[in-house]
Coordinates of C-alpha atoms in Angstrom, one line a residue:
X106 CA 0.0 0.0 0.0
X107 CA 1.4 3.4 -1.0
X108 CA 0.8 6.6 0.8
X109 CA 0.1 9.7 -1.1
X110 CA 2.6 12.6 -0.8
X111 CA 1.3 15.4 1.4
X112 CA -0.1 18.5 -0.4
X113 CA 2.3 21.3 -0.9
X114 CA 1.1 23.6 1.9
X115 CA 1.2 20.6 4.3
X116 CA 4.8 20.0 3.2
X117 CA 5.6 23.6 3.9
X118 CA 4.1 23.3 7.4
X119 CA 6.0 20.2 8.2
X120 CA 9.3 21.8 7.1
X121 CA 8.6 25.0 9.1
X122 CA 7.9 22.9 12.2
X123 CA 10.9 20.8 11.7
X124 CA 13.0 23.9 11.7
X125 CA 11.1 25.2 14.8
X126 CA 9.9 28.4 13.4
X127 CA 7.3 30.3 15.3
X128 CA 3.6 29.8 14.7
X129 CA 3.4 33.4 13.4
X130 CA 6.1 32.8 10.9
X131 CA 4.3 29.6 9.8
X132 CA 1.0 31.5 9.3
X133 CA 2.7 34.3 7.4
X134 CA 4.7 32.0 5.1
X135 CA 1.6 29.9 4.3
X136 CA -0.4 33.0 3.5
X137 CA 2.2 34.4 1.1
X138 CA 2.7 31.1 -0.7
X139 CA -1.0 30.7 -1.1
X140 CA -1.2 34.3 -2.5
X141 CA 1.6 33.5 -4.9
X142 CA -0.1 30.4 -6.2
X143 CA -3.4 32.2 -6.7
X144 CA -1.7 35.2 -8.4
X145 CA -0.1 32.8 -10.9
X146 CA -3.4 31.1 -11.9
X147 CA -3.1 28.3 -9.4
X148 CA -0.1 26.8 -11.1
X149 CA 2.1 24.5 -9.0
X150 CA 5.3 26.4 -7.8
X151 CA 7.4 23.4 -9.1
X152 CA 6.5 24.4 -12.6
X153 CA 7.6 28.0 -12.0
X154 CA 10.8 29.7 -11.0
X155 CA 12.6 33.0 -10.6
X156 CA 10.7 34.8 -13.4
X157 CA 7.3 34.1 -11.7
X158 CA 8.6 35.0 -8.2
X159 CA 10.0 38.3 -9.6
X160 CA 6.7 39.0 -11.3
X161 CA 4.8 38.5 -8.1
X162 CA 7.1 40.5 -5.9
X163 CA 7.2 43.4 -8.4
X164 CA 3.4 43.3 -8.4
X165 CA 3.3 43.7 -4.6
X166 CA 5.5 46.8 -4.9
X167 CA 3.9 48.4 -8.0
X168 CA 0.3 47.5 -8.0
X169 CA -0.4 46.6 -4.3
X170 CA 1.9 49.4 -3.0
X171 CA 3.1 47.3 0.0
X172 CA 5.7 48.5 2.4
X173 CA 9.3 47.3 2.0
X174 CA 9.1 45.1 5.1
X175 CA 6.0 43.4 3.6
X176 CA 7.6 42.7 0.3
X177 CA 10.7 41.3 2.1
X178 CA 8.4 39.0 4.1
X179 CA 6.8 37.7 1.0
X180 CA 10.2 37.2 -0.6
X181 CA 11.5 35.2 2.4
X182 CA 8.4 33.0 2.3
X183 CA 8.9 32.1 -1.4
X184 CA 12.6 31.6 -1.0
X185 CA 11.8 29.2 1.9
X186 CA 9.3 27.3 -0.3
X187 CA 11.8 26.8 -3.2
X188 CA 14.9 26.1 -1.1
X189 CA 13.5 24.1 1.8
X190 CA 10.5 22.3 0.3
X191 CA 11.0 22.1 -3.5
X192 CA 14.8 21.9 -3.0
X193 CA 15.4 24.4 -5.8
X194 CA 17.9 27.3 -5.6
X195 CA 16.5 30.4 -7.3
X196 CA 19.0 32.6 -9.0
X197 CA 19.6 36.1 -7.6
X198 CA 16.4 38.0 -8.1
X199 CA 17.9 41.2 -9.6
X200 CA 14.9 42.4 -11.6
X201 CA 12.5 42.9 -8.7
X202 CA 11.1 46.4 -8.4
X203 CA 11.5 47.0 -4.7
X204 CA 8.9 48.7 -2.6
X205 CA 9.7 52.3 -1.9
X206 CA 10.7 53.1 1.6
X207 CA 9.1 56.2 3.0
X208 CA 10.3 58.0 6.2
X209 CA 7.3 58.6 8.3
X210 CA 7.4 60.3 11.7
X211 CA 6.0 58.2 14.5
X212 CA 2.8 59.3 16.3
X213 CA 3.8 60.6 19.8
X214 CA 1.6 61.6 22.6
X215 CA 2.4 64.6 24.9
X216 CA 3.1 63.9 28.6
X217 CA -0.3 65.3 29.4
X218 CA -2.0 63.1 26.8
X219 CA -0.3 60.0 28.2
X220 CA -1.4 60.9 31.8
X221 CA -5.0 61.4 30.7
X222 CA -5.0 58.2 28.7
X223 CA -3.5 56.0 31.4
X224 CA -5.8 57.5 34.1
X225 CA -8.7 56.3 32.0
X226 CA -7.6 52.7 32.0
X227 CA -7.6 50.1 34.8
X228 CA -7.2 46.4 35.5
X229 CA -4.8 44.2 33.6
X230 CA -5.1 46.1 30.3
X231 CA -4.3 49.3 32.2
X232 CA -1.2 47.7 33.8
X233 CA 0.0 46.5 30.4
X234 CA -0.4 50.0 28.9
X235 CA 1.5 51.5 31.8
X236 CA 4.3 49.0 31.3
X237 CA 4.5 49.8 27.6
X238 CA 4.9 53.5 28.3
X239 CA 7.1 53.0 31.4
X240 CA 9.6 50.6 29.8
X241 CA 9.5 51.2 26.1
X242 CA 8.6 47.5 25.4
X243 CA 6.9 46.4 22.3
X244 CA 3.4 44.9 22.9
X245 CA 4.5 41.3 22.2
X246 CA 7.6 41.7 24.3
X247 CA 5.4 42.6 27.2
X248 CA 2.9 39.8 26.7
X249 CA 5.6 37.3 26.4
X250 CA 7.2 38.2 29.7
X251 CA 7.8 35.3 32.1
X252 CA 7.6 35.6 35.9
X253 CA 11.3 34.9 36.2
X254 CA 12.2 37.9 34.1
X255 CA 10.8 40.5 36.5
X256 CA 13.6 41.6 38.8
X257 CA 11.9 43.4 41.6
X258 CA 15.1 43.8 43.7
X259 CA 17.0 45.4 40.9
X260 CA 14.0 47.2 39.5
X261 CA 14.7 45.7 36.1
X262 CA 12.8 43.7 33.4
X263 CA 14.7 41.3 31.2
X264 CA 13.3 41.1 27.7
X265 CA 14.1 37.8 26.1
X266 CA 14.5 37.4 22.4
X267 CA 13.1 40.8 21.4
X268 CA 13.0 41.9 17.8
X269 CA 16.1 40.5 16.1
X270 CA 16.3 37.7 18.7
X271 CA 18.4 39.8 21.1
X272 CA 17.9 40.0 24.9
X273 CA 18.0 43.3 26.7
X274 CA 17.3 45.0 30.0
X275 CA 14.9 47.9 30.7
X276 CA 13.8 49.6 33.9
X277 CA 10.9 48.6 36.1
X278 CA 9.1 51.8 37.0
X279 CA 8.8 52.2 40.8
X280 CA 5.2 53.2 40.5
X281 CA 4.4 49.8 39.0
X282 CA 6.2 47.6 41.6
X283 CA 3.2 47.3 43.9
X284 CA 0.5 46.8 41.3
X285 CA 2.7 44.3 39.4
X286 CA 3.4 42.3 42.6
X287 CA -0.4 42.2 43.3
X288 CA -1.1 41.1 39.7
X289 CA 1.6 38.3 39.8
X290 CA 0.1 37.1 43.1
X291 CA -3.3 36.6 41.4
X292 CA -1.6 34.9 38.4
X293 CA 0.1 32.5 40.8
X294 CA -3.2 31.5 42.3
X295 CA -4.5 30.9 38.8
X296 CA -1.5 28.7 38.1
X297 CA -2.0 26.7 41.3
X298 CA -5.6 26.1 40.3
X299 CA -4.5 24.9 36.9
X300 CA -2.0 22.5 38.4
X301 CA -4.7 21.1 40.8
X302 CA -6.9 20.5 37.8
X303 CA -4.2 18.6 35.9
X304 CA -3.0 21.4 33.7
X305 CA -0.6 24.2 34.4
X306 CA 1.8 23.8 31.4
X307 CA 3.1 26.7 29.5
X308 CA 4.6 26.8 26.0
X309 CA 8.4 26.8 25.9
X310 CA 10.6 27.1 22.8
X311 CA 11.8 23.8 21.4
X312 CA 15.4 24.0 22.7
X313 CA 14.3 25.0 26.2
X314 CA 11.6 22.3 26.3
X315 CA 14.2 19.7 25.4
X316 CA 16.8 21.0 27.8
X317 CA 14.4 21.5 30.7
X318 CA 11.6 18.9 30.2
X319 CA 9.8 19.7 33.4
X320 CA 10.1 23.5 33.3
X321 CA 6.8 24.0 31.5
X322 CA 4.9 23.6 34.8
X323 CA 7.4 25.6 37.0
X324 CA 6.1 28.9 38.3
X325 CA 9.1 31.0 37.0
X326 CA 8.3 30.0 33.4
X327 CA 4.7 31.1 33.5
X328 CA 3.5 34.1 31.6
X329 CA 3.1 37.3 33.6
X330 CA 0.0 38.1 31.5
X331 CA -1.7 34.7 30.8
X332 CA -4.8 34.2 28.9
X333 CA -8.1 34.1 30.8
X334 CA -8.8 30.7 29.2
X335 CA -6.9 27.5 28.5
X336 CA -6.7 26.5 24.9
X337 CA -5.4 23.8 22.6
X338 CA -2.0 24.4 21.1
X339 CA -2.6 24.6 17.3
X340 CA 0.4 22.4 16.6
X341 CA 0.6 19.8 19.4
X342 CA -3.0 19.9 20.6
X343 CA -1.8 20.2 24.2
X344 CA -4.1 22.2 26.5
X345 CA -2.2 25.2 27.9
X346 CA -2.7 28.7 29.1
X347 CA -1.1 30.9 26.5
X348 CA -0.3 34.6 27.0
X349 CA -3.0 37.3 26.7
X350 CA -4.1 38.3 23.3
X351 CA -2.7 41.6 21.9
X352 CA -6.0 42.5 20.3
X353 CA -7.5 43.1 23.8
X354 CA -4.8 45.6 24.5
X355 CA -5.3 47.3 21.2
X356 CA -9.0 47.6 21.9
X357 CA -8.3 49.0 25.3
X358 CA -6.0 51.6 23.9
X359 CA -8.5 52.6 21.2
X360 CA -11.2 53.0 23.8
X361 CA -9.0 55.1 26.0
X362 CA -8.2 57.5 23.2
X363 CA -11.9 57.9 22.5
X364 CA -12.7 58.5 26.2
X365 CA -10.0 61.1 26.5
X366 CA -10.8 62.8 23.2
X367 CA -7.2 62.3 21.9
X368 CA -7.5 63.0 18.2
X369 CA -4.3 61.0 17.2
X370 CA -4.2 57.6 15.6
X371 CA -2.6 56.2 18.7
X372 CA -1.9 52.4 19.2
X373 CA -0.1 50.6 22.0
X374 CA 3.1 51.0 20.0
X375 CA 2.6 54.8 20.3
X376 CA 3.4 54.5 24.0
X377 CA 6.8 53.1 23.0
X378 CA 7.4 56.1 20.7
X379 CA 6.3 58.4 23.5
X380 CA 8.7 56.7 26.0
X381 CA 11.6 57.4 23.7
X382 CA 10.7 60.9 22.9
X383 CA 10.0 61.9 26.5
X384 CA 13.4 60.4 27.6
X385 CA 15.2 62.5 25.0
X386 CA 13.2 65.6 26.1
X387 CA 14.4 64.9 29.6
X388 CA 18.0 65.1 28.4
X389 CA 19.0 61.4 28.4
X390 CA 21.7 60.4 26.0
X391 CA 20.5 58.9 22.7
X392 CA 22.7 55.9 23.1
X393 CA 21.0 55.1 26.4
X394 CA 17.6 55.4 24.7
X395 CA 18.9 53.2 21.9
X396 CA 19.8 50.4 24.3
X397 CA 16.5 50.6 26.2
X398 CA 14.6 50.3 22.9
X399 CA 16.8 47.5 21.6
X400 CA 17.6 49.3 18.3
X401 CA 20.7 47.8 16.5
X402 CA 21.3 51.1 14.7
X403 CA 21.3 54.5 16.5
X404 CA 20.0 55.9 13.2
X405 CA 16.7 54.2 14.0
X406 CA 16.5 56.0 17.4
X407 CA 17.4 59.3 15.8
X408 CA 13.9 59.6 14.3
X409 CA 12.7 60.6 17.7
X410 CA 14.8 63.7 17.6
X411 CA 12.5 64.9 14.8
X412 CA 9.4 64.9 16.9
X413 CA 10.7 66.7 19.9
X414 CA 9.5 70.3 20.6
X415 CA 11.3 72.7 18.3
X416 CA 12.1 69.9 15.7
X417 CA 14.7 68.2 17.9
X418 CA 17.4 70.7 17.1
X419 CA 16.5 73.6 19.4
X420 CA 15.9 75.8 16.4
X421 CA 13.8 78.9 16.9
X422 CA 11.5 79.9 14.0
X423 CA 12.6 83.1 12.3
X424 CA 9.1 84.4 12.7
X425 CA 9.4 84.0 16.5
X426 CA 12.7 85.8 16.4
X427 CA 11.2 88.6 14.3
X428 CA 8.4 89.1 16.7
X429 CA 10.5 89.2 19.9
X430 CA 10.3 92.4 21.8
X431 CA 13.2 94.6 20.9
X432 CA 15.9 95.1 23.5

């Protein structure tokens, strides 16, 4: 009896999981490969090559107007398909029209707007939003925090595998020490109840799960902000309590901007932008801010100098100079 070969997308999933890529990468790659196949009239990728890949990626830039990062993500997915699944090396894709990069200033809230917004929030969502502003973390860095990474004695938070896979350290605001301790105490009770009911496991990256096979039930490895409900792991089927959903934080932020009549397109990430800008306003060195944000290049951090009061350079408008009272 012969077994049929798995369908292409199933082969892609198997290869991604074999290489221990994240579930988000899996979803993204599958999505782009599916779009590529549909764009090319549902032809099998094995019958196509560099010319069709170039055509699709150019279409994304020219017709779809995607951002450079989006085009690069699609390119990575297709290169993975051909190299890892179809075992075909594509020649260098020289003729792709690359998406145009545009320099956009980040949305930044004033200190008064931040205070108004945070005062209008409460509960776990309010605590998370305060942490985003008080530490400069990205939303997923915050939601993926483990209990062991909160250093109360040193007033530090260790961010593991942030963007780019790097670890870094940021401050733990003193005003959040007490509410965070109270929150973690409630989470511990929840974990103890899960254990008593025969659950209590948390997800660990493959290498850690293999190195520490019993760590997934230990208190220190639990998420600081766990989901309210247990759910089945989409890959293994194991029943676990994952971290909280970022969509709930996004909704809380949107509601807070409405309640406080802040007429800016502010998202949770806006609090990170505001963190950086307000530190520079306070006179902190840009290299210090760079390290806290986890930017590899100080040029990325430099964008915040352009949204400071007076354009970041301390320049006084010639109109203001002309209208100054004469000496």
